mmCIF file of C-alpha atoms in Angstrom:
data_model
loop_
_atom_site.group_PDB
_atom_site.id
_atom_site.type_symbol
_atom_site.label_atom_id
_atom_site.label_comp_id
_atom_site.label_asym_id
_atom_site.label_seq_id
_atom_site.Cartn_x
_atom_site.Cartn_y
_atom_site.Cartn_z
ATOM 1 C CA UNK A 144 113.033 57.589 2.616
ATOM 2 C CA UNK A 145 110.238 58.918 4.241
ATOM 3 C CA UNK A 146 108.667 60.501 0.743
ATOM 4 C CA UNK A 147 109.119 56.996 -1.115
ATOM 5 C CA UNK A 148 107.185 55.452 2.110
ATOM 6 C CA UNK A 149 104.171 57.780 1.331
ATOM 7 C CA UNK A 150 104.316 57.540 -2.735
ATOM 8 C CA UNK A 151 103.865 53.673 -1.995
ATOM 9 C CA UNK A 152 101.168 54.216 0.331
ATOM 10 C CA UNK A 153 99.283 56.370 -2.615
ATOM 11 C CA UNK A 154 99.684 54.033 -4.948
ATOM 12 C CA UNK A 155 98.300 51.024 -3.065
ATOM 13 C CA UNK A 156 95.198 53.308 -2.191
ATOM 14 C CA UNK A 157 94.509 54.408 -5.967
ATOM 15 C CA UNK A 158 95.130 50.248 -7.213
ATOM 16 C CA UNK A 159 91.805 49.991 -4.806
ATOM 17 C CA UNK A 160 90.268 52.890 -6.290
ATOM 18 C CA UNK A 161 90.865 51.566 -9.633
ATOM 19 C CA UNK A 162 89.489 48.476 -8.914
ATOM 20 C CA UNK A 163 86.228 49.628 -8.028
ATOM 21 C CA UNK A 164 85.994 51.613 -11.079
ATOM 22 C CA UNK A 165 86.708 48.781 -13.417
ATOM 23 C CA UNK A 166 83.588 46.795 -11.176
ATOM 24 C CA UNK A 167 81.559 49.443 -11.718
ATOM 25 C CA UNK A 168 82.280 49.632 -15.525
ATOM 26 C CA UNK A 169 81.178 45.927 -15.880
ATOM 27 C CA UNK A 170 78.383 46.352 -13.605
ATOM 28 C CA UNK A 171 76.809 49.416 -16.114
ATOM 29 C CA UNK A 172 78.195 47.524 -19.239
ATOM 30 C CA UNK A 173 75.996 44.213 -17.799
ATOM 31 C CA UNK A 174 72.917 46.620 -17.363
ATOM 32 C CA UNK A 175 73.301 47.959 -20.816
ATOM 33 C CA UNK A 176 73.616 44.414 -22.458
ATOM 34 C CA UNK A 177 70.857 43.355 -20.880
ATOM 35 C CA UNK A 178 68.343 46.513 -21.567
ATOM 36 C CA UNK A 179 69.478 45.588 -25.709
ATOM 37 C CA UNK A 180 69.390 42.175 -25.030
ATOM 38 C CA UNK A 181 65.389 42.534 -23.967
ATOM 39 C CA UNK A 182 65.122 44.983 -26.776
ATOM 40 C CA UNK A 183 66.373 42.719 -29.563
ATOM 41 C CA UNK A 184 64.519 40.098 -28.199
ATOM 42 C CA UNK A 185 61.096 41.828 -28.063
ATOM 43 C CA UNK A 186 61.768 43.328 -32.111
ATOM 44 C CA UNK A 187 62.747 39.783 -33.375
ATOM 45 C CA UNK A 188 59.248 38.364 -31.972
ATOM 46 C CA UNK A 189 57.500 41.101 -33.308
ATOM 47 C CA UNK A 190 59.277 40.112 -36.876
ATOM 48 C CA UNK A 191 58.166 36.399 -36.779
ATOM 49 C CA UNK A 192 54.546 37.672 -35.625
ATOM 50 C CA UNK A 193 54.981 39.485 -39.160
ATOM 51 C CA UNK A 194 55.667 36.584 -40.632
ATOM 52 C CA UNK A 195 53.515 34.132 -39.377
ATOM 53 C CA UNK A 196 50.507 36.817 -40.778
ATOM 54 C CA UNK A 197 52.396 36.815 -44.100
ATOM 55 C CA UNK A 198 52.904 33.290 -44.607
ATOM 56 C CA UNK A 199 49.566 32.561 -42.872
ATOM 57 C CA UNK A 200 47.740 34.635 -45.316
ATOM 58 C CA UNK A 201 50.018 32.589 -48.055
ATOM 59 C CA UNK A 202 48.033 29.216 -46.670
ATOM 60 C CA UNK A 203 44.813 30.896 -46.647
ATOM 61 C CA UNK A 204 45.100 32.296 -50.456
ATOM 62 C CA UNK A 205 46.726 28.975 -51.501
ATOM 63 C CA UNK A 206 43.175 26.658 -49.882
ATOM 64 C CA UNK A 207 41.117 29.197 -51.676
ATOM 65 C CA UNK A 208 43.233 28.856 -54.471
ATOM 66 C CA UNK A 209 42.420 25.344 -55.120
ATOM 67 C CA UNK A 210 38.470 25.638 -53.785
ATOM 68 C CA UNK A 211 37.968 27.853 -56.677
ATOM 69 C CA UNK A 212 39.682 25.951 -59.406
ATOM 70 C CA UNK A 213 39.428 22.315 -60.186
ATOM 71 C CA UNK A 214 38.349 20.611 -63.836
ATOM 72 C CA UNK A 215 34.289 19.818 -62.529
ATOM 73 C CA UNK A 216 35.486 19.740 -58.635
ATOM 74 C CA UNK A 217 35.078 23.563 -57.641
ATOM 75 C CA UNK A 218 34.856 23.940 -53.447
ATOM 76 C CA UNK A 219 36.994 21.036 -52.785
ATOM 77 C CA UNK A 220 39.317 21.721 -50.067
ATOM 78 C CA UNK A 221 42.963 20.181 -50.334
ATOM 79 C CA UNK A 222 43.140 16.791 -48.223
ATOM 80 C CA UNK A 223 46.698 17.465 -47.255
ATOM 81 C CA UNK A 224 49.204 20.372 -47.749
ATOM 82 C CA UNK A 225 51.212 18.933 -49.968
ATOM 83 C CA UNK A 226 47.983 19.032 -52.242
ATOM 84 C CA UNK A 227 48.650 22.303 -52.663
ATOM 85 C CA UNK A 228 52.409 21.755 -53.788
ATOM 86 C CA UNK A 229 50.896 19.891 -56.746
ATOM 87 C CA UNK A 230 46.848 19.607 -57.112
ATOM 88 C CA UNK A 231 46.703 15.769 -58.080
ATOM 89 C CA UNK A 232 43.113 16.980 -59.757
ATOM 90 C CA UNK A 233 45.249 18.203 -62.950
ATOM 91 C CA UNK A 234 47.228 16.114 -64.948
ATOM 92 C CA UNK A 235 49.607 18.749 -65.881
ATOM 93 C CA UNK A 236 51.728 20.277 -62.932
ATOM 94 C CA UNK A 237 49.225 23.138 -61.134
ATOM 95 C CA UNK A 238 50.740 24.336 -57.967
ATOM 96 C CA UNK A 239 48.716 27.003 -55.359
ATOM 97 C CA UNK A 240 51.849 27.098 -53.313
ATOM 98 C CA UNK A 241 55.505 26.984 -53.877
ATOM 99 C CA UNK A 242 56.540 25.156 -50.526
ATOM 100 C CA UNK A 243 55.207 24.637 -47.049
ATOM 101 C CA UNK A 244 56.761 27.075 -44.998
ATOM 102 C CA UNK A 245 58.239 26.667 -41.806
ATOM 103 C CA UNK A 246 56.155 28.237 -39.267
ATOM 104 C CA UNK A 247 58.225 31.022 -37.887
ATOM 105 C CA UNK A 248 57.368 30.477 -34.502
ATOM 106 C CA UNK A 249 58.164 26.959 -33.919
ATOM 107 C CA UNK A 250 61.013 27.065 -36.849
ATOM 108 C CA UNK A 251 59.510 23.713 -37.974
ATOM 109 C CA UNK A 252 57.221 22.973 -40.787
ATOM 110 C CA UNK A 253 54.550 21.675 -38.799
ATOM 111 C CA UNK A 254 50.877 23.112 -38.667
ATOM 112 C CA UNK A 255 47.968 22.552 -37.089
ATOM 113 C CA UNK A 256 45.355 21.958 -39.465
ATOM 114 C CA UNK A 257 41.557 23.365 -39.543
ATOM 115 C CA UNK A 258 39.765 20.669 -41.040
ATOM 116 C CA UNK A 259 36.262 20.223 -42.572
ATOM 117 C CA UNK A 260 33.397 18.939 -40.411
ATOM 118 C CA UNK A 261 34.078 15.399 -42.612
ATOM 119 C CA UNK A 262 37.328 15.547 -41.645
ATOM 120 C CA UNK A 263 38.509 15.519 -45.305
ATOM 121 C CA UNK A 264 39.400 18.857 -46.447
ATOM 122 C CA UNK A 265 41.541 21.409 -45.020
ATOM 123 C CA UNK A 266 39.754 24.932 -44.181
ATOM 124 C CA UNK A 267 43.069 26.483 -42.598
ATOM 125 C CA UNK A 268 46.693 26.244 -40.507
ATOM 126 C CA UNK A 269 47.305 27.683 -37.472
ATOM 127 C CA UNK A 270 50.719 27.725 -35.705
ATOM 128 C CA UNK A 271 51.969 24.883 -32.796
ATOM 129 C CA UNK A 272 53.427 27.334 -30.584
ATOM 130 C CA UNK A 273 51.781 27.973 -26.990
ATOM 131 C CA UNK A 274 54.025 31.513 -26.912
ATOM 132 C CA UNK A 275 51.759 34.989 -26.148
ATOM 133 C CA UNK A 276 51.271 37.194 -28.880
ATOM 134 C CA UNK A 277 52.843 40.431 -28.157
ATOM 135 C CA UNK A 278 49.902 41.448 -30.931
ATOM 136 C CA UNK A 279 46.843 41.463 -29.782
ATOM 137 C CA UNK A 280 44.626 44.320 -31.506
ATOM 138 C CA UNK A 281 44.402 45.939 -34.694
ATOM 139 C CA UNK A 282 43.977 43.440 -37.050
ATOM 140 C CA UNK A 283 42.444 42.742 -40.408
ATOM 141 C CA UNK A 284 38.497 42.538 -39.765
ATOM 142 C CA UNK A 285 38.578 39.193 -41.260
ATOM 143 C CA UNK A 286 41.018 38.061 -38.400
ATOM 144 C CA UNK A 287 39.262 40.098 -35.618
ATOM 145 C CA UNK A 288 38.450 37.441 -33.687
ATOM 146 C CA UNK A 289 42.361 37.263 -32.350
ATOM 147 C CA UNK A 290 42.243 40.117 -30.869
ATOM 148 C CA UNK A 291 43.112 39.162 -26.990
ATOM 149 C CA UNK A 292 44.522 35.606 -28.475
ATOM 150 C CA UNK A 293 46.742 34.112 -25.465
ATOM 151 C CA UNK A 294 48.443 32.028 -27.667
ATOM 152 C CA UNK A 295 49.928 32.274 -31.695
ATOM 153 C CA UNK A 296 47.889 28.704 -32.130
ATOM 154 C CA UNK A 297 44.746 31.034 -31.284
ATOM 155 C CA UNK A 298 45.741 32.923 -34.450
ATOM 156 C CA UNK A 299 43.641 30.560 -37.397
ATOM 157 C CA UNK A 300 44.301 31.252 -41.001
ATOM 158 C CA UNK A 301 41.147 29.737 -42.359
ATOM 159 C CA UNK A 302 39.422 29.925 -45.640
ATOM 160 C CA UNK A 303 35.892 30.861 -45.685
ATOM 161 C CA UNK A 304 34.223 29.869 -48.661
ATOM 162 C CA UNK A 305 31.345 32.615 -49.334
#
């Protein structure tokens, strides 16, 4: 009797070590999830920041696109995007760009717009979002002048005619 006494003491003292084990276990596993969690997050920002340089540079090439083309209009500057969906300046269908793209960092497909000094024409795009690059060096010497940008709209993809 005495022996079956002790084995349940045992037991109820290893249930308690058990217990902290298994709080332990979800404590690390928390820890870990949240190290991957900051991770992932940091490497899917750095993947729209990619994007918004490719499908900035898609604006840009698009505006000078349709400066340098035009029947007797060369330099004219679309007067809204969808201008350069279909240049009304052609009868025929002429497109410089295939869609307006959703600006990866505001997953809308809003822009701000760079316009002329007229007001007429558009020069550029630049994104709506007041987020901090995690970029800030090493860019293309045309777009050296975002280096230290504190915000994406900072980051202007704008068509310099030469």
């Amino acid at each position: 009797m005495v022996g079956a006494a002790r084995s349940l003491q045992r037991a109820g003292q290893q249930r308690g070590f058990t217990y902290i084990a298994l709080l332990l276990a979800v404590a690390v596993q928390g820890a870990v999830l949240a190290a991957t969690a900051s991770v992932w997050h940091t490497a899917q920002k750095r993947e729209r920041e990619r994007e918004l340089l490719f499908v900035g540079e898609q604006f840009r090439s698009a505006i000078r696109a349709y400066a340098q083309t035009g029947p007797g209009t060369a330099g004219q500057l679309p007067a809204t995007l969808d201008d350069l969906l279909l240049d009304p300046r052609f009868p025929g269908t002429r497109r410089h760009l295939r869609k307006v793209f959703v600006d990866p960092m505001t997953w809308k497909a809003e822009w701000g717009l760079v316009r002329t000094p007229d007001g007429r024409g558009i020069l550029g795009v630049y994104s709506l979002s007041p987020e901090k690059p995690l970029k800030t060096a090493n860019f293309r010497p045309a777009d050296r002048a975002w280096e230290g940008a504190n915000s994406y709209s900072e980051w202007k993809f704008v068509y310099k005619p030469q």
